[in-house]
mmCIF file of C-alpha atoms and ligand atoms in Angstrom:
data_model
loop_
_atom_site.group_PDB
_atom_site.id
_atom_site.type_symbol
_atom_site.label_atom_id
_atom_site.label_comp_id
_atom_site.label_asym_id
_atom_site.label_seq_id
_atom_site.Cartn_x
_atom_site.Cartn_y
_atom_site.Cartn_z
ATOM 1 C CA MET A 1 -37.597 30.493 101.498
ATOM 2 C CA THR A 2 -35.542 31.273 104.400
ATOM 3 C CA THR A 3 -35.122 34.146 106.105
ATOM 4 C CA SER A 4 -31.702 36.219 105.856
ATOM 5 C CA ALA A 5 -32.038 36.522 109.744
ATOM 6 C CA HIS A 6 -29.333 33.575 109.136
ATOM 7 C CA ILE A 7 -26.908 34.244 106.551
ATOM 8 C CA ASP A 8 -24.422 34.880 108.910
ATOM 9 C CA ARG A 9 -24.663 31.344 110.155
ATOM 10 C CA LEU A 10 -23.795 29.915 106.660
ATOM 11 C CA PRO A 11 -20.575 30.322 105.966
ATOM 12 C CA ARG A 12 -17.799 28.511 107.727
ATOM 13 C CA GLU A 13 -16.626 30.191 110.706
ATOM 14 C CA THR A 14 -13.295 29.883 110.067
ATOM 15 C CA TYR A 15 -13.721 32.214 106.694
ATOM 16 C CA ALA A 16 -14.554 34.771 109.040
ATOM 17 C CA THR A 17 -11.106 36.590 109.234
ATOM 18 C CA LEU A 18 -9.878 35.601 106.052
ATOM 19 C CA ARG A 19 -9.849 38.335 102.970
ATOM 20 C CA PRO A 20 -9.837 37.179 99.637
ATOM 21 C CA TYR A 21 -6.780 37.722 97.301
ATOM 22 C CA VAL A 22 -7.758 40.623 95.378
ATOM 23 C CA PRO A 23 -4.787 41.861 93.019
ATOM 24 C CA LEU A 24 -4.549 45.637 92.527
ATOM 25 C CA MET A 25 -5.170 45.123 88.791
ATOM 26 C CA THR A 26 -5.930 49.325 88.002
ATOM 27 C CA PRO A 27 -4.147 49.779 84.598
ATOM 28 C CA VAL A 28 -0.711 51.044 84.519
ATOM 29 C CA GLU A 29 1.949 51.435 81.983
ATOM 30 C CA VAL A 30 4.826 49.433 82.982
ATOM 31 C CA GLU A 31 3.381 46.300 85.278
ATOM 32 C CA LEU A 32 6.243 45.436 87.635
ATOM 33 C CA SER A 33 4.756 43.756 90.506
ATOM 34 C CA GLU A 34 3.731 40.502 89.584
ATOM 35 C CA ASN A 35 7.003 39.027 88.543
ATOM 36 C CA THR A 36 5.170 37.977 85.056
ATOM 37 C CA ASN A 37 7.018 37.634 81.673
ATOM 38 C CA GLN A 38 7.540 41.745 80.653
ATOM 39 C CA TRP A 39 8.401 39.774 77.306
ATOM 40 C CA GLY A 40 5.502 38.628 76.180
ATOM 41 C CA ALA A 41 3.415 35.564 75.698
ATOM 42 C CA PRO A 42 5.952 33.020 73.536
ATOM 43 C CA PRO A 43 5.366 33.493 69.798
ATOM 44 C CA ALA A 44 4.881 29.435 69.960
ATOM 45 C CA ALA A 45 2.134 30.036 72.346
ATOM 46 C CA VAL A 46 -0.099 32.759 70.317
ATOM 47 C CA GLU A 47 0.390 30.632 66.607
ATOM 48 C CA ALA A 48 -1.136 27.439 69.080
ATOM 49 C CA LEU A 49 -3.967 29.392 69.938
ATOM 50 C CA LYS A 50 -4.834 30.577 66.976
ATOM 51 C CA ALA A 51 -4.815 26.959 65.666
ATOM 52 C CA CYS A 52 -7.072 25.758 67.902
ATOM 53 C CA ASP A 53 -10.103 23.821 66.878
ATOM 54 C CA ALA A 54 -13.097 26.031 68.662
ATOM 55 C CA SER A 55 -15.302 23.044 66.796
ATOM 56 C CA ALA A 56 -14.043 20.764 69.321
ATOM 57 C CA LEU A 57 -14.853 22.465 72.292
ATOM 58 C CA PHE A 58 -17.575 20.318 73.319
ATOM 59 C CA ASN A 59 -15.037 17.345 74.498
ATOM 60 C CA TYR A 60 -13.392 17.028 77.379
ATOM 61 C CA PRO A 61 -10.030 17.556 78.330
ATOM 62 C CA SER A 62 -8.208 14.297 77.225
ATOM 63 C CA GLN A 63 -7.760 12.025 80.265
ATOM 64 C CA PRO A 64 -6.152 10.418 82.280
ATOM 65 C CA ILE A 65 -2.711 11.393 80.798
ATOM 66 C CA SER A 66 -2.749 14.437 78.335
ATOM 67 C CA PRO A 67 0.361 15.424 76.136
ATOM 68 C CA LEU A 68 1.305 18.184 78.720
ATOM 69 C CA ILE A 69 1.896 15.312 80.905
ATOM 70 C CA GLU A 70 4.124 13.593 78.707
ATOM 71 C CA GLU A 71 5.970 17.215 77.555
ATOM 72 C CA LEU A 72 6.048 17.921 81.373
ATOM 73 C CA ALA A 73 7.999 14.784 82.329
ATOM 74 C CA ARG A 74 10.396 15.338 79.729
ATOM 75 C CA TYR A 75 11.106 18.799 80.362
ATOM 76 C CA THR A 76 11.381 18.462 83.929
ATOM 77 C CA GLY A 77 13.847 14.998 83.289
ATOM 78 C CA THR A 78 11.247 12.694 85.378
ATOM 79 C CA ASN A 79 10.786 11.039 82.436
ATOM 80 C CA ASP A 80 7.976 9.376 84.055
ATOM 81 C CA THR A 81 3.874 10.758 83.207
ATOM 82 C CA SER A 82 3.148 9.131 87.041
ATOM 83 C CA THR A 83 5.057 11.789 88.282
ATOM 84 C CA ILE A 84 3.377 14.713 87.319
ATOM 85 C CA VAL A 85 -0.074 16.582 88.554
ATOM 86 C CA LEU A 86 -1.322 19.112 86.396
ATOM 87 C CA GLY A 87 -3.798 22.106 87.974
ATOM 88 C CA CYS A 88 -5.525 25.091 86.984
ATOM 89 C CA GLY A 89 -1.971 26.893 88.419
ATOM 90 C CA SER A 90 0.103 26.070 90.664
ATOM 91 C CA ASP A 91 -2.430 28.151 93.093
ATOM 92 C CA ASP A 92 -4.445 24.734 92.600
ATOM 93 C CA ILE A 93 -1.888 22.287 93.454
ATOM 94 C CA LEU A 94 -1.167 24.150 96.669
ATOM 95 C CA ASP A 95 -4.867 23.933 97.742
ATOM 96 C CA CYS A 96 -5.047 20.500 96.730
ATOM 97 C CA SER A 97 -1.989 19.331 98.733
ATOM 98 C CA MET A 98 -2.948 21.292 101.817
ATOM 99 C CA ARG A 99 -6.361 19.006 102.212
ATOM 100 C CA ALA A 100 -4.362 16.069 100.517
ATOM 101 C CA PHE A 101 -1.519 15.839 103.204
ATOM 102 C CA ALA A 102 -3.487 16.737 106.210
ATOM 103 C CA GLU A 103 -6.615 16.756 107.969
ATOM 104 C CA PRO A 104 -8.172 20.097 109.785
ATOM 105 C CA GLY A 105 -6.058 21.563 112.788
ATOM 106 C CA ASP A 106 -2.744 20.036 111.576
ATOM 107 C CA LYS A 107 0.004 22.533 111.239
ATOM 108 C CA LEU A 108 1.560 23.800 107.950
ATOM 109 C CA ALA A 109 4.841 25.948 108.799
ATOM 110 C CA TYR A 110 6.504 27.981 106.420
ATOM 111 C CA SER A 111 9.643 30.321 106.122
ATOM 112 C CA ASP A 112 8.452 34.239 106.673
ATOM 113 C CA PRO A 113 8.402 35.963 104.448
ATOM 114 C CA THR A 114 7.320 33.979 101.549
ATOM 115 C CA PHE A 115 4.459 33.696 99.029
ATOM 116 C CA SER A 116 1.375 34.516 101.235
ATOM 117 C CA MET A 117 -0.731 31.873 99.257
ATOM 118 C CA SER A 118 0.717 29.163 101.347
ATOM 119 C CA ALA A 119 -1.108 30.426 104.573
ATOM 120 C CA TYR A 120 -4.056 31.631 103.176
ATOM 121 C CA PHE A 121 -4.712 28.089 101.490
ATOM 122 C CA GLY A 122 -3.802 26.354 104.640
ATOM 123 C CA ARG A 123 -6.266 28.480 106.224
ATOM 124 C CA THR A 124 -9.082 27.941 103.713
ATOM 125 C CA ASN A 125 -8.411 23.972 104.373
ATOM 126 C CA GLY A 126 -8.790 24.286 107.663
ATOM 127 C CA LEU A 127 -5.019 24.140 108.556
ATOM 128 C CA THR A 128 -2.837 26.134 111.243
ATOM 129 C CA PRO A 129 -0.143 27.942 109.483
ATOM 130 C CA VAL A 130 2.955 28.607 111.754
ATOM 131 C CA GLY A 131 5.285 31.227 110.098
ATOM 132 C CA VAL A 132 8.948 30.611 111.429
ATOM 133 C CA PRO A 133 11.043 34.321 110.579
ATOM 134 C CA ILE A 134 14.012 33.940 108.331
ATOM 135 C CA LEU A 135 17.736 34.405 109.693
ATOM 136 C CA PRO A 136 19.373 37.515 109.198
ATOM 137 C CA ASP A 137 21.737 36.394 105.935
ATOM 138 C CA TRP A 138 17.961 35.280 104.392
ATOM 139 C CA ASN A 139 18.477 31.858 104.891
ATOM 140 C CA ILE A 140 15.497 29.579 106.296
ATOM 141 C CA ASP A 141 15.639 28.468 109.879
ATOM 142 C CA VAL A 142 16.144 25.011 109.685
ATOM 143 C CA ASP A 143 15.954 24.366 112.990
ATOM 144 C CA GLY A 144 13.075 26.690 113.708
ATOM 145 C CA LEU A 145 10.611 24.775 111.050
ATOM 146 C CA LEU A 146 11.737 21.120 112.356
ATOM 147 C CA ALA A 147 10.638 22.389 115.455
ATOM 148 C CA THR A 148 7.124 23.701 114.863
ATOM 149 C CA LYS A 149 6.755 19.174 114.332
ATOM 150 C CA ALA A 150 4.225 20.833 111.055
ATOM 151 C CA ARG A 151 2.283 18.284 109.297
ATOM 152 C CA ILE A 152 3.178 20.291 106.195
ATOM 153 C CA ILE A 153 6.392 22.359 105.535
ATOM 154 C CA TYR A 154 6.100 24.575 102.498
ATOM 155 C CA LEU A 155 9.105 25.970 101.259
ATOM 156 C CA CYS A 156 9.874 28.635 98.200
ATOM 157 C CA SER A 157 12.881 28.625 96.530
ATOM 158 C CA PRO A 158 14.086 31.159 94.945
ATOM 159 C CA ASN A 159 11.861 32.688 97.497
ATOM 160 C CA ASN A 160 8.892 34.802 96.746
ATOM 161 C CA PRO A 161 9.261 37.495 97.952
ATOM 162 C CA THR A 162 13.273 37.685 98.709
ATOM 163 C CA GLY A 163 14.312 36.539 95.478
ATOM 164 C CA THR A 164 16.961 34.464 97.832
ATOM 165 C CA PRO A 165 17.385 30.481 96.543
ATOM 166 C CA ILE A 166 17.497 27.897 99.716
ATOM 167 C CA PRO A 167 20.637 25.861 100.079
ATOM 168 C CA GLU A 168 20.329 22.710 99.442
ATOM 169 C CA ALA A 169 21.599 21.597 102.247
ATOM 170 C CA SER A 170 18.734 23.226 104.008
ATOM 171 C CA VAL A 171 16.306 21.521 102.082
ATOM 172 C CA ARG A 172 18.122 17.910 102.795
ATOM 173 C CA ARG A 173 18.406 18.815 106.578
ATOM 174 C CA ILE A 174 14.598 19.198 106.202
ATOM 175 C CA LEU A 175 14.019 16.332 104.382
ATOM 176 C CA ASP A 176 16.159 13.947 106.016
ATOM 177 C CA GLU A 177 14.512 15.413 109.816
ATOM 178 C CA SER A 178 11.196 16.367 109.535
ATOM 179 C CA GLU A 179 8.282 13.920 109.987
ATOM 180 C CA GLY A 180 5.324 15.042 107.230
ATOM 181 C CA ILE A 181 5.197 16.553 103.834
ATOM 182 C CA VAL A 182 7.889 19.162 102.452
ATOM 183 C CA ILE A 183 6.462 21.382 99.384
ATOM 184 C CA VAL A 184 9.128 23.081 97.221
ATOM 185 C CA ASP A 185 7.471 25.928 95.437
ATOM 186 C CA GLU A 186 9.893 26.418 92.479
ATOM 187 C CA ALA A 187 7.703 29.001 90.524
ATOM 188 C CA TYR A 188 11.004 30.879 89.537
ATOM 189 C CA ALA A 189 13.797 27.875 89.050
ATOM 190 C CA GLU A 190 14.122 28.678 85.268
ATOM 191 C CA PHE A 191 15.588 31.842 86.591
ATOM 192 C CA ALA A 192 18.087 30.077 89.350
ATOM 193 C CA ASN A 193 20.239 27.701 89.527
ATOM 194 C CA SER A 194 19.620 24.438 90.728
ATOM 195 C CA SER A 195 16.273 22.795 91.418
ATOM 196 C CA TRP A 196 14.818 19.672 92.484
ATOM 197 C CA ALA A 197 11.925 18.680 90.642
ATOM 198 C CA ALA A 198 14.238 16.043 88.555
ATOM 199 C CA ARG A 199 14.873 14.359 91.719
ATOM 200 C CA ALA A 200 11.565 14.493 93.201
ATOM 201 C CA PRO A 201 10.226 10.970 92.944
ATOM 202 C CA ASN A 202 13.210 9.664 94.442
ATOM 203 C CA GLU A 203 12.087 11.487 97.370
ATOM 204 C CA GLU A 204 9.834 9.715 100.131
ATOM 205 C CA ARG A 205 7.940 12.461 101.125
ATOM 206 C CA LEU A 206 8.729 15.880 98.820
ATOM 207 C CA VAL A 207 6.420 17.594 96.366
ATOM 208 C CA VAL A 208 8.020 20.369 94.125
ATOM 209 C CA PHE A 209 5.523 22.617 92.371
ATOM 210 C CA ARG A 210 6.122 24.308 89.242
ATOM 211 C CA THR A 211 4.410 26.666 86.786
ATOM 212 C CA MET A 212 3.711 28.177 83.347
ATOM 213 C CA SER A 213 2.971 31.522 84.532
ATOM 214 C CA LYS A 214 6.169 32.775 85.004
ATOM 215 C CA ALA A 215 9.159 32.280 82.954
ATOM 216 C CA PHE A 216 7.062 30.564 80.252
ATOM 217 C CA GLY A 217 5.106 33.611 79.514
ATOM 218 C CA LEU A 218 1.937 32.584 80.022
ATOM 219 C CA GLY A 219 -0.071 33.623 83.545
ATOM 220 C CA GLY A 220 -3.041 33.720 81.900
ATOM 221 C CA LEU A 221 -3.222 30.328 80.417
ATOM 222 C CA ARG A 222 -3.331 28.810 84.174
ATOM 223 C CA ILE A 223 -1.351 25.956 84.197
ATOM 224 C CA GLY A 224 0.300 24.806 87.116
ATOM 225 C CA TYR A 225 2.039 21.361 88.343
ATOM 226 C CA GLY A 226 3.611 19.260 90.802
ATOM 227 C CA VAL A 227 6.652 16.614 90.652
ATOM 228 C CA GLY A 228 6.720 13.891 93.283
ATOM 229 C CA ARG A 229 6.766 10.430 93.301
ATOM 230 C CA PRO A 230 3.540 8.471 92.167
ATOM 231 C CA GLU A 231 1.938 8.039 95.215
ATOM 232 C CA LEU A 232 2.107 11.834 96.374
ATOM 233 C CA ILE A 233 0.821 12.635 92.889
ATOM 234 C CA GLU A 234 -2.167 10.189 93.015
ATOM 235 C CA GLU A 235 -3.260 12.069 96.366
ATOM 236 C CA ILE A 236 -3.026 15.186 94.989
ATOM 237 C CA ASN A 237 -4.951 14.151 92.022
ATOM 238 C CA LYS A 238 -7.752 12.862 94.357
ATOM 239 C CA ALA A 239 -8.043 15.806 96.145
ATOM 240 C CA SER A 240 -7.644 17.762 92.760
ATOM 241 C CA GLY A 241 -11.120 15.949 91.247
ATOM 242 C CA PRO A 242 -10.845 15.545 87.200
ATOM 243 C CA PHE A 243 -10.600 18.319 84.597
ATOM 244 C CA LYS A 244 -8.850 21.456 86.343
ATOM 245 C CA VAL A 245 -6.786 22.246 83.147
ATOM 246 C CA ASN A 246 -9.036 23.203 80.274
ATOM 247 C CA SER A 247 -8.411 21.663 76.778
ATOM 248 C CA ILE A 248 -7.772 25.073 75.161
ATOM 249 C CA ALA A 249 -5.062 25.910 77.631
ATOM 250 C CA GLU A 250 -3.672 22.136 77.692
ATOM 251 C CA ARG A 251 -3.425 22.482 73.727
ATOM 252 C CA VAL A 252 -1.583 25.849 74.092
ATOM 253 C CA ALA A 253 0.722 24.843 76.790
ATOM 254 C CA THR A 254 1.909 21.370 74.936
ATOM 255 C CA ALA A 255 2.467 22.968 71.801
ATOM 256 C CA THR A 256 4.733 25.797 74.020
ATOM 257 C CA ILE A 257 6.828 23.006 75.486
ATOM 258 C CA LYS A 258 7.253 21.412 72.043
ATOM 259 C CA ASN A 259 8.136 24.430 69.834
ATOM 260 C CA GLY A 260 8.455 27.718 71.863
ATOM 261 C CA LEU A 261 11.575 26.667 74.459
ATOM 262 C CA PRO A 262 14.309 28.043 72.615
ATOM 263 C CA TRP A 263 12.191 31.407 73.147
ATOM 264 C CA VAL A 264 11.810 31.170 76.700
ATOM 265 C CA LYS A 265 15.456 30.119 77.158
ATOM 266 C CA ASP A 266 16.037 33.442 75.870
ATOM 267 C CA ARG A 267 13.926 35.244 77.650
ATOM 268 C CA VAL A 268 15.484 33.425 81.017
ATOM 269 C CA LYS A 269 18.821 34.775 79.720
ATOM 270 C CA ASP A 270 17.192 38.769 79.090
ATOM 271 C CA ALA A 271 16.133 38.478 82.777
ATOM 272 C CA GLN A 272 18.928 36.996 84.442
ATOM 273 C CA ALA A 273 20.808 40.149 82.762
ATOM 274 C CA ALA A 274 18.218 42.753 83.464
ATOM 275 C CA ARG A 275 18.240 41.353 86.939
ATOM 276 C CA THR A 276 21.981 41.838 87.177
ATOM 277 C CA ALA A 277 21.920 45.442 85.639
ATOM 278 C CA LEU A 278 18.953 46.208 88.057
ATOM 279 C CA ARG A 279 21.032 45.321 91.071
ATOM 280 C CA GLU A 280 24.150 47.173 89.866
ATOM 281 C CA SER A 281 21.707 50.902 89.433
ATOM 282 C CA LEU A 282 20.429 49.853 92.551
ATOM 283 C CA ILE A 283 23.827 49.686 94.180
ATOM 284 C CA ALA A 284 25.166 52.518 92.313
ATOM 285 C CA MET A 285 22.044 54.658 94.163
ATOM 286 C CA GLY A 286 23.596 53.649 97.677
ATOM 287 C CA LEU A 287 20.633 50.906 97.708
ATOM 288 C CA SER A 288 20.927 47.305 99.271
ATOM 289 C CA PRO A 289 19.012 45.409 97.256
ATOM 290 C CA LEU A 290 18.717 41.564 98.266
ATOM 291 C CA PRO A 291 20.564 38.460 96.003
ATOM 292 C CA SER A 292 18.181 37.162 93.553
ATOM 293 C CA GLU A 293 17.316 34.021 91.721
ATOM 294 C CA ALA A 294 14.514 34.937 90.152
ATOM 295 C CA ASN A 295 12.769 37.447 87.676
ATOM 296 C CA TYR A 296 12.528 39.987 90.475
ATOM 297 C CA VAL A 297 14.846 41.836 93.164
ATOM 298 C CA MET A 298 13.633 42.816 96.546
ATOM 299 C CA LEU A 299 14.976 46.284 97.776
ATOM 300 C CA PRO A 300 14.287 47.206 101.127
ATOM 301 C CA VAL A 301 13.344 50.486 101.823
ATOM 302 C CA PRO A 302 11.802 52.782 104.595
ATOM 303 C CA ASN A 303 7.893 53.575 104.016
ATOM 304 C CA ALA A 304 7.736 51.345 101.140
ATOM 305 C CA LEU A 305 4.054 51.733 100.614
ATOM 306 C CA ALA A 306 4.236 55.709 100.005
ATOM 307 C CA VAL A 307 6.971 55.344 97.996
ATOM 308 C CA ALA A 308 5.179 52.517 95.501
ATOM 309 C CA ALA A 309 2.361 54.757 95.714
ATOM 310 C CA HIS A 310 4.770 57.835 94.859
ATOM 311 C CA ILE A 311 5.858 54.993 91.718
ATOM 312 C CA ARG A 312 2.680 54.474 90.825
ATOM 313 C CA ASN A 313 1.504 57.776 89.605
ATOM 314 C CA ASN A 314 4.318 57.880 87.518
ATOM 315 C CA GLY A 315 2.491 55.158 85.794
ATOM 316 C CA ILE A 316 4.531 51.972 87.185
ATOM 317 C CA ALA A 317 3.788 49.304 89.624
ATOM 318 C CA VAL A 318 5.754 47.966 92.043
ATOM 319 C CA ARG A 319 4.983 45.525 94.611
ATOM 320 C CA ALA A 320 5.304 47.156 98.457
ATOM 321 C CA PHE A 321 5.452 44.961 101.671
ATOM 322 C CA SER A 322 5.332 46.796 105.225
ATOM 323 C CA GLY A 323 7.201 45.078 108.204
ATOM 324 C CA LEU A 324 7.642 42.161 106.937
ATOM 325 C CA ALA A 325 9.717 39.527 109.364
ATOM 326 C CA VAL A 326 13.880 40.296 109.519
ATOM 327 C CA ILE A 327 13.768 42.771 106.250
ATOM 328 C CA GLY A 328 10.966 45.546 107.494
ATOM 329 C CA ASP A 329 9.783 47.602 104.402
ATOM 330 C CA ALA A 330 10.617 46.202 100.957
ATOM 331 C CA LEU A 331 9.781 47.086 97.373
ATOM 332 C CA ARG A 332 9.622 43.898 95.292
ATOM 333 C CA ILE A 333 10.239 45.183 91.303
ATOM 334 C CA THR A 334 9.724 42.674 88.449
ATOM 335 C CA VAL A 335 12.654 42.940 85.902
ATOM 336 C CA GLY A 336 11.784 43.476 82.474
ATOM 337 C CA PRO A 337 13.069 45.137 79.133
ATOM 338 C CA GLU A 338 15.656 48.199 79.567
ATOM 339 C CA HIS A 339 12.993 50.852 78.600
ATOM 340 C CA MET A 340 10.629 49.722 81.556
ATOM 341 C CA MET A 341 14.029 49.617 83.772
ATOM 342 C CA LYS A 342 14.949 52.901 82.513
ATOM 343 C CA ARG A 343 11.857 54.271 83.504
ATOM 344 C CA LEU A 344 11.297 52.235 87.213
ATOM 345 C CA LEU A 345 15.204 53.979 88.148
ATOM 346 C CA ASP A 346 13.803 57.470 86.984
ATOM 347 C CA ALA A 347 10.952 57.161 89.292
ATOM 348 C CA LEU A 348 12.430 55.559 91.726
ATOM 349 C CA LYS A 349 14.916 58.749 93.074
ATOM 350 C CA PRO A 350 12.580 61.448 93.636
ATOM 351 C CA ALA A 351 10.257 58.702 95.088
ATOM 352 C CA LEU A 352 12.698 58.238 97.715
ATOM 353 C CA GLU A 353 13.325 61.512 98.445
ATOM 354 C CA ALA A 354 9.870 62.299 98.630
ATOM 355 C CA THR A 355 8.930 60.037 101.005
ATOM 356 C CA ARG A 356 12.280 59.824 103.083
ATOM 357 C CA ASN A 357 10.597 61.986 105.753
ATOM 358 C CA ALA A 358 7.199 60.412 105.538
HETATM 359 C C1 LIG B 401 3.501 33.453 91.103
HETATM 360 C C2 LIG B 401 3.495 32.271 91.849
HETATM 361 C C3 LIG B 401 2.779 31.026 91.987
HETATM 362 C C4 LIG B 401 1.725 31.050 91.142
HETATM 363 O O1 LIG B 401 1.534 30.866 90.016
HETATM 364 P P1 LIG B 401 0.226 30.274 89.098
HETATM 365 O O2 LIG B 401 0.542 28.887 88.236
HETATM 366 O O3 LIG B 401 -0.158 31.223 88.106
HETATM 367 O O4 LIG B 401 -1.065 29.770 90.162
HETATM 368 C C5 LIG B 401 2.911 30.079 92.575
HETATM 369 N N1 LIG B 401 4.514 30.479 93.633
HETATM 370 C C6 LIG B 401 4.848 31.133 93.839
HETATM 371 C C7 LIG B 401 5.433 31.446 94.787
HETATM 372 C C8 LIG B 401 4.499 32.629 92.634
HETATM 373 O O5 LIG B 401 5.305 33.772 92.917
#
């Protein structure tokens, strides 16, 4: 047995300043902090899970091409199974892409603020993350991103946490003028007006990330996927290794796309209507929410951490950000059914008043 004197030399040195992502999981009555589907899980998924044959669990999941990949190729419009790679959530696809398309020491550029896991997985894979602040109109700084000459450029559209979409022309310029891989994370594409997924296989260096955790209401199932031309998808598969998606998740997700799409589309419409209503209510309170094409709204407010803590004492969770580039302090509020939005709005006003001079 070795002595514990050497334990501090065992982890990777570059991990010393990394902090694990720990979601704030203390239960609340109204969960508006994670952008999950607050209308619930699709009935088609619940049915499919009940119908799963547990005695078949001794088998590995289906390989190499699962029925889920066939459904996703149809759903995204690529109609080609070799353009899709499955992951244990799209976080897994993000992680795999960082080591598939760059060597340790290479730069990963991202527009700041954006989804924090991009820089996180960049670092765990030895890359150097470089944040490029958004412009005052909240759009990405195309010239700034190009100037990094990064090996990977990560974009998120609609962007988490701002909710704003990236104009197609901006992505087009990055694709045309950059030299490395371009990732467009479309975790919220179902709520938005445009997507690159169907066109991704025609682009030389584009990979689009999608997930079933948000619009599909299946965050607990852990299904994400990447879309791109087969040569790029093959590289992500190499970085992934086999069997990242378990056979139960595969069955339930397949059934949901086969039988649950009308439900998902109706809930997307509900979320879009709730988004419009929430923004109107906030504007009526004299506040200035950002435009959104996602299932959440970003609301700049002073002392956001204190405001969120106040709201949480009323049983409602929202996500608070402090000192974001260009935006400063802000709350990110997931939209949900009317009763949830009413509780949020009822709690927000006193929280803003109580923290005004904090
Ligand atoms: C929620 C989210 C994801 C994570 O999705 P999983 O598929 O649950 O891992 C990825 N990207 C963005 C921008 C997200 O907001």
